[in-house]
Each structure stands twice: as C-alpha cells, then as structure tokens.
XYZ file of C-alpha atoms in Angstrom:
267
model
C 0.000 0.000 0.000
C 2.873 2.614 0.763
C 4.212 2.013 -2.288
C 1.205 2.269 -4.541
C 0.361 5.816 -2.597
C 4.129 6.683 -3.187
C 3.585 5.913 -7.322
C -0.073 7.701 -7.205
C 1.487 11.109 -5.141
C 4.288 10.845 -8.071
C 2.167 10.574 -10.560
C -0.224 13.832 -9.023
C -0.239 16.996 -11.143
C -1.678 19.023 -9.090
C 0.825 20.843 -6.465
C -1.800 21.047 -3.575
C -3.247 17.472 -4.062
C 0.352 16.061 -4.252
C 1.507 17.591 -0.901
C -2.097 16.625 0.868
C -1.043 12.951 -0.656
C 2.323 13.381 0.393
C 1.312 14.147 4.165
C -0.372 11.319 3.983
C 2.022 8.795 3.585
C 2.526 9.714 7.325
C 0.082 7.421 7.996
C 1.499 4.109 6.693
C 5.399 4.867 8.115
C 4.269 3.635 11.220
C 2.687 0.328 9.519
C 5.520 -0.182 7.699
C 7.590 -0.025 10.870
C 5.278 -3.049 12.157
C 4.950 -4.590 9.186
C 6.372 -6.202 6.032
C 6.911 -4.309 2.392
C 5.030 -5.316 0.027
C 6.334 -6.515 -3.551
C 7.781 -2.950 -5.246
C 6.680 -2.553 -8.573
C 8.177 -1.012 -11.564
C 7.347 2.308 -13.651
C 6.454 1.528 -16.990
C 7.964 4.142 -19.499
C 5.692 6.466 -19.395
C 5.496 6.454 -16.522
C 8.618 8.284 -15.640
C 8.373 11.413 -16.273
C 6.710 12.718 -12.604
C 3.405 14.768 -12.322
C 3.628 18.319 -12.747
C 1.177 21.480 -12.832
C 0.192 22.209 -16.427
C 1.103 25.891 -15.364
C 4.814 25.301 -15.224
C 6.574 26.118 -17.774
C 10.222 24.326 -18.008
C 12.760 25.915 -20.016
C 16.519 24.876 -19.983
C 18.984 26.244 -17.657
C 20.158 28.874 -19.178
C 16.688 30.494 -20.767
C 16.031 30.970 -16.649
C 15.855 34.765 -15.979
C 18.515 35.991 -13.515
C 16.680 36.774 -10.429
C 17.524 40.442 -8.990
C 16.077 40.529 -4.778
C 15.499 44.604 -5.576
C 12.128 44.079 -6.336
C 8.815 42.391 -4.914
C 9.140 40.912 -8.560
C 12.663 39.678 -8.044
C 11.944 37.978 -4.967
C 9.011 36.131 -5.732
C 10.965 34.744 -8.448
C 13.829 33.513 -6.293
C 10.971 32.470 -4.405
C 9.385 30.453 -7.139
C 12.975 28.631 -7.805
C 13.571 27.592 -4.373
C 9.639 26.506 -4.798
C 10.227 24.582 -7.901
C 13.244 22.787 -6.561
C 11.187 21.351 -3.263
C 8.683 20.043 -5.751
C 11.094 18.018 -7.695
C 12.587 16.821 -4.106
C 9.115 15.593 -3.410
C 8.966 13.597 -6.491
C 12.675 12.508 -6.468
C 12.317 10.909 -2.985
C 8.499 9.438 -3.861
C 10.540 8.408 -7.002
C 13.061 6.530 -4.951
C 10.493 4.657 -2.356
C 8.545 3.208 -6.151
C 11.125 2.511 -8.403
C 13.798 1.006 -6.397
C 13.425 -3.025 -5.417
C 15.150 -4.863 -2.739
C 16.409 -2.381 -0.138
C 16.161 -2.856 3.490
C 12.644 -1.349 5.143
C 14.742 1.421 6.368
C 15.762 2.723 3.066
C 11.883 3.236 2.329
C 11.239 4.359 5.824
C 13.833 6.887 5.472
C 12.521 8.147 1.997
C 9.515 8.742 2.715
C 10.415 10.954 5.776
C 12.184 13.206 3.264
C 9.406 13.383 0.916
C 7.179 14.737 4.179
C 9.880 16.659 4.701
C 10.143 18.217 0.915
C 5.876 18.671 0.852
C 6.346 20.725 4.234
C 8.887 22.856 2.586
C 7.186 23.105 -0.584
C 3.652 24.195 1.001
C 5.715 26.701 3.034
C 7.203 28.314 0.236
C 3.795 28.018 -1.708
C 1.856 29.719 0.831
C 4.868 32.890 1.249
C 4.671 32.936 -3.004
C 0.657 33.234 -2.392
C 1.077 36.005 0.452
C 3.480 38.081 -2.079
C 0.042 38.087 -4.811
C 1.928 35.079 -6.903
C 2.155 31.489 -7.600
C 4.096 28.402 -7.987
C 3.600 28.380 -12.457
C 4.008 32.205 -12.928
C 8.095 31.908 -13.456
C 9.688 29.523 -16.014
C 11.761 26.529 -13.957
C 14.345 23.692 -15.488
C 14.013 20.425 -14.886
C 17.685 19.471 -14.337
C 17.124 17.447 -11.056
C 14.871 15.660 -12.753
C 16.744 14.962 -15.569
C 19.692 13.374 -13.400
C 16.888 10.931 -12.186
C 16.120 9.635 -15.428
C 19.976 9.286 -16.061
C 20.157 7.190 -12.545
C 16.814 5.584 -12.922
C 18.087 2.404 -12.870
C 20.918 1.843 -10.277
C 20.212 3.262 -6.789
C 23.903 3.255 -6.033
C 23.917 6.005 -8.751
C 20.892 7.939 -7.560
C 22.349 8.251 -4.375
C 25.966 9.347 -5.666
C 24.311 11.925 -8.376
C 21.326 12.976 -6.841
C 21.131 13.679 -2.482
C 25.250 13.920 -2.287
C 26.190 15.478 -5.268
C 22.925 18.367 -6.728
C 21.018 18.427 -3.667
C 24.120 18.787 -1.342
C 24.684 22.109 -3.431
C 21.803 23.823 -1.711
C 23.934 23.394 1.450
C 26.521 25.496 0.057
C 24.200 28.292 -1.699
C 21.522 28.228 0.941
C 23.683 31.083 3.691
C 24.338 33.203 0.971
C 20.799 33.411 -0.710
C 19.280 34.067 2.901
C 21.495 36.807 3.750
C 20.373 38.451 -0.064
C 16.949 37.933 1.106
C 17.336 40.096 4.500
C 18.932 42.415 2.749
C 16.127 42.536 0.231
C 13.796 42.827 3.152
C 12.263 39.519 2.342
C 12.043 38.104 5.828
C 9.993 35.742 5.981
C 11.011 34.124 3.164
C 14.628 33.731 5.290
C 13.135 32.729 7.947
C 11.722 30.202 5.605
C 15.134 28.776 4.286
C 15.969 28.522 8.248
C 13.706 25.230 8.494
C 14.869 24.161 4.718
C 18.534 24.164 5.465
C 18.356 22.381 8.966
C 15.935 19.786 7.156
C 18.358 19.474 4.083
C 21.051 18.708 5.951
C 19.652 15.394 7.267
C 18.549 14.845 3.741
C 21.981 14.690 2.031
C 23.053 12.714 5.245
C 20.289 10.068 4.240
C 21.808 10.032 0.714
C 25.108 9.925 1.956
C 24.925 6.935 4.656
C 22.548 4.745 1.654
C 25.403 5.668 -0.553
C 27.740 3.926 1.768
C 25.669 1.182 2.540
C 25.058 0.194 -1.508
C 29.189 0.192 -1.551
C 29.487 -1.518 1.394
C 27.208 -4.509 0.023
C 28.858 -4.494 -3.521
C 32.323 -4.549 -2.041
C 32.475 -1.061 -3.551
C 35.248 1.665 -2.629
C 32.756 4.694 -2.075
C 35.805 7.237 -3.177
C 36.712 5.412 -5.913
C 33.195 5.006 -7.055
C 31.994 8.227 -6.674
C 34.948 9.435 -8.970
C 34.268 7.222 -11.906
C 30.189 8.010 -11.531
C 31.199 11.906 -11.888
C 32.174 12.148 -15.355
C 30.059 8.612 -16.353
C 27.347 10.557 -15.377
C 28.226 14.393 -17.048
C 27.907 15.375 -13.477
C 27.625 19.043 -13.439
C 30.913 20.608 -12.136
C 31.127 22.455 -8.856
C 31.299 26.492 -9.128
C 31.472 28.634 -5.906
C 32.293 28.044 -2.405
C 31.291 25.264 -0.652
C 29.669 24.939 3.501
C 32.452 22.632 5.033
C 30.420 22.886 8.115
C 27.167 21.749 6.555
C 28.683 19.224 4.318
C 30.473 17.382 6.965
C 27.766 17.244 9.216
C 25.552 16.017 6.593
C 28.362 13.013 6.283
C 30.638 14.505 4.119
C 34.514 13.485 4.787
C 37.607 15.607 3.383
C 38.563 12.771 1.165
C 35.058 12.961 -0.463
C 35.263 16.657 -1.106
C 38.782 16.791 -2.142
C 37.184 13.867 -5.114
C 34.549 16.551 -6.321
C 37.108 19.720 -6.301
C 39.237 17.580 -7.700
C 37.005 16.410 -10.486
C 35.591 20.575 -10.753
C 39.157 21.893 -11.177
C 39.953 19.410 -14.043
C-alpha cells in the first residue's frame, strides 16, 4: 500500500493534491515499521516522467531569468525557484520509495520521511509565493534534477551518488548566501523560511550519503573510488562557488570525499 500511494502522489499533477497525498504517507510509516513491504513494482515508461502542474513552464537552464532581490518581482521569483526545486525533491524521494526493489525497510522508511519533509517545505514556500500576490507556475523553472533521475533511474547506487550527495548537497553550500540576499532585500519571511529548509536538508543529504555507503558496502564497492568514476560517467555538473564545510560534513561529508569533487571541478 505505501508504495502504490508513493507511485499515485508521483504521478499527481496538481501541487496542492500532491503535498495533501504526500502528508499522507505519514500514515502508513508507522505500519511499515510493524509490518512487512510489500512486492515494489516497476514504472512503466511512461510512466517516468513525474506529475507536474500544467502551469509550469520548463525551459533549460540557461533560458532561466537571472533573479535580482530589488524588487517584490525579483523575490518572488527567487521564491518560485527555491519553490520549484522542493517540488522536484518531493517527487525525487516518492521516485526513490517506487522505483527502487530490494532495499532494506529502512531505506523506504527513510525516503519517505524526506518526501514529508520536501511537501512541508514546498507548502511553506507556496503559501509565502501566495502572500506576495503570486504562484508556484508564474516563473519559467528547469528540470535538471529531474533529468539526473532519469539518467540514474536504474541503479540506486547512482541515484544516491548523483542525486542527495552530489545536486542536492549544493543547496547546502548556496543556501547562507541566498538568505542573507533575502534580508537584505527585506524579504524576511522568506529567510526565515530557508531557516527550516537548510536544517531539514542537511539530514537529507546525510540520508543520501549513509545509503550511498551502505550500496558500496554490500557491492564490495570503494565509495571514493566510485563516486569518482560516476562523476564524469554521469556528465555530473561541475562544482562552481564556495562550498559549507560545516554543513557538508555534518551532513556526512569526509575531506577525502570533497577533495574527489574539487578535484574532479578543477579538471
């Protein structure tokens, strides 16, 4: 049953009906606790691609408008990005509770937690975006966590390298610098908002982090070794900017993995 709601929230188009499904798998952590999984299923091909509002319009990367805080304008539509990127984080963990087979009961336990997690965020967002007179659709977005996904759809030892430690860990590094443009901006609340998403976050990359080690672990894998080959394999996108030592290693980071991705950035 938990993973059937997991595939039906991912499959949801509509932003407010996915996050009232999402809150819902609340409900069945507790009997999967108790209880036994389940045989997982697997998404069909079209199947993959996860539900989205018809309002959003997806662009690529670089046909996304640069987003000046000067304006009501300008923050709504840093707003709407960090808005956009919560909703893919809801579908990429619902994504990883459906598609992946075989994984200890705390792997989905753990995944579904996040995906509360990412609806929570999302809604709180949402509702600021609301308060400001705008909505999640009224900014173009890019779909480029999404599109790792599909790359890593079918190895969870690669969704966990490419996905939680290597794009979602970045929001750890930009997260202190985009609050402090917000208070400056006078966009409080929306800081304060980023507050809860940045504690949260960092237990989420420490989820992807310790199932990262745990996949290695079981194939015999060497995790630093690994994650170097995956990098290119993958056209990982390379690191630009500074990055939160402090957040990183708490979210189970070591040096020797970050010295891998400068090392692989600087190339």
């Amino acid at each position: 049953m938990l993973q059937r709601l997991a595939f039906e929230t991912l499959c949801e188009s509509s932003a407010e009906e996915k996050v009232r499904l999402t809150f819902s798998l609340q409900g069945y952590i507790e009997q999967l606790q108790a209880g036994e999984l389940e045989e997982l299923f697997q998404l069909s091909l079209e199947e993959e691609c996860p539900g989205l509002p018809s309002s959003v319009i997806l662009v690529s990367p670089d046909q996304v408008p640069r987003r000046r805080l000067g304006s009501l304008h300008g923050c709504a539509a840093m707003l709407h990005a960090v808005a956009h990127i919560e909703f893919n984080a809801i579908n990429l963990a619902l994504d990883v509770v459906c598609r992946f087979a075989g994984m200890p009961k705390a792997f989905y336990l753990d995944w579904c937690r996040v995906a509360v997690e990412e609806a929570y965020h999302f809604s709180l967002v949402s509702d600021r975006l609301a308060e400001l007179g705008f909505n999640y659709g009224d900014f173009p977005a890019h779909h480029g966590l999404w599109e790792m996904a599909l790359k890593t759809k079918s190895d969870p030892l690669a969704r966990m390298a490419m996905v939680p430690r290597l794009l979602e860990a970045r929001g750890l590094d930009v997260t202190p610098g985009l609050q402090a443009r917000m208070l400056a901006a006078g966009e409080k609340k929306g800081a304060g908002i980023l507050d809860i998403i940045f504690r949260d976050e960092v237990g989420h990359v420490r989820v992807g982090n310790y199932w990262f080690r745990w996949l290695c672990k079981s194939r015999g894998l060497d995790p630093l070794e690994i994650f170097r080959v995956y990098l290119p394999l993958y056209s990982a996108p390379k690191h630009r900017g500074e990055m939160n030592l402090e957040a990183r290693l708490s979210a189970g980071f070591d040096q020797d993995d970050i010295n891998v991705l400068l090392a692989y950035s600087n190339a």
